Amino acid sequence: MRGWIVTLAVLASACGGRLLGVGVPSCGSGFENQNGSALFVQAQSVDTATRLPCVEDLPTGWSFSSFIVEREEAVFTLDSDRVGARFVTVSLEPECAPAGDEVPSDEPGTRLFVDVAIDDDTYAGTWHYLFEGGCVEYMFHAEGEDLSELPAAVADTLGLEPVTPYAEQVAGDAS
C-alpha cells in the first residue's frame, strides 16, 4: 500500500497536484486493475461519496477525452464527432449547489436537478445528481443538428456506480 501512495504522490506532484492518465472510469469494471482503476482513484479522491460516475459503452462517434483527479474532485470529459469536443464534463465532488428543477432520477438513491437551455442547435446546462456523501455534475455544451436524443444517449452512456466494493478494497489495502 505504501508504494501505491508514494507513486500517487509523485504523479500528483509532477502534474501540479493532479493525477492524469489513469484511464476510463468504466461502469462495472470493479478492481480489475486494483489501485490503477479510475473508479478506485475517484473513491480515494472524494472518500465521502457513496456513488462514482462511470462510463458504459460509448456510442459510435463518442470518445473519452480526459480524466483529472485532485483532492476532493474527479473530472472527466467526453467528445463527440457530432456535437463537439468535450461536450460533457462530468465532475464528482463532496457537495454542490444544484441549479434547476428537481426531476425523477434515473439513478437509484439519488436526486436529480436539471438546468438546461435547448434551442435549434445547442444543448447547454447542467444535471446534478445528489446522494449521500457527494454530488455528480454533468455540464453540457453540445452543438449540432437534432439534439433531441442527446439526453437519452447521455443517460444510457453515463452511470453512477455504488462505492461499497471500492470502500472495502480501500479498507483492505489500509490493513
mmCIF file of C-alpha atoms in Angstrom, residues 10-11 26-29 38 43 54 60 74 86 95 130 133 138 150 156 163 165 169 171-172 174:
data_model
loop_
_atom_site.group_PDB
_atom_site.id
_atom_site.type_symbol
_atom_site.label_atom_id
_atom_site.label_comp_id
_atom_site.label_asym_id
_atom_site.label_seq_id
_atom_site.Cartn_x
_atom_site.Cartn_y
_atom_site.Cartn_z
ATOM 1 C CA VAL A 10 4.877 11.525 -7.134
ATOM 2 C CA LEU A 11 2.457 11.525 -10.053
ATOM 3 C CA SER A 26 -15.773 2.119 -16.667
ATOM 4 C CA CYS A 27 -19.054 1.044 -15.096
ATOM 5 C CA GLY A 28 -18.845 -2.457 -13.659
ATOM 6 C CA SER A 29 -15.061 -2.652 -14.032
ATOM 7 C CA ALA A 38 -10.115 5.057 -12.371
ATOM 8 C CA ALA A 43 -13.184 6.772 -4.476
ATOM 9 C CA CYS A 54 -18.673 5.943 -14.755
ATOM 10 C CA THR A 60 -20.472 5.441 -32.217
ATOM 11 C CA ALA A 74 -12.523 13.968 -10.048
ATOM 12 C CA ARG A 86 -15.714 17.968 -24.515
ATOM 13 C CA GLU A 95 -21.033 18.607 -2.279
ATOM 14 C CA LEU A 130 -27.120 14.428 -5.293
ATOM 15 C CA GLY A 133 -21.597 11.999 0.662
ATOM 16 C CA TYR A 138 -22.818 16.790 -15.861
ATOM 17 C CA LEU A 150 -28.827 13.635 -26.622
ATOM 18 C CA ASP A 156 -27.578 5.421 -21.331
ATOM 19 C CA VAL A 163 -18.958 2.738 -3.789
ATOM 20 C CA PRO A 165 -16.939 -2.599 -3.280
ATOM 21 C CA GLN A 169 -10.898 -2.591 -1.239
ATOM 22 C CA ALA A 171 -10.078 -0.668 3.753
ATOM 23 C CA GLY A 172 -8.378 -3.946 2.828
ATOM 24 C CA ALA A 174 -5.014 0.005 4.526
#
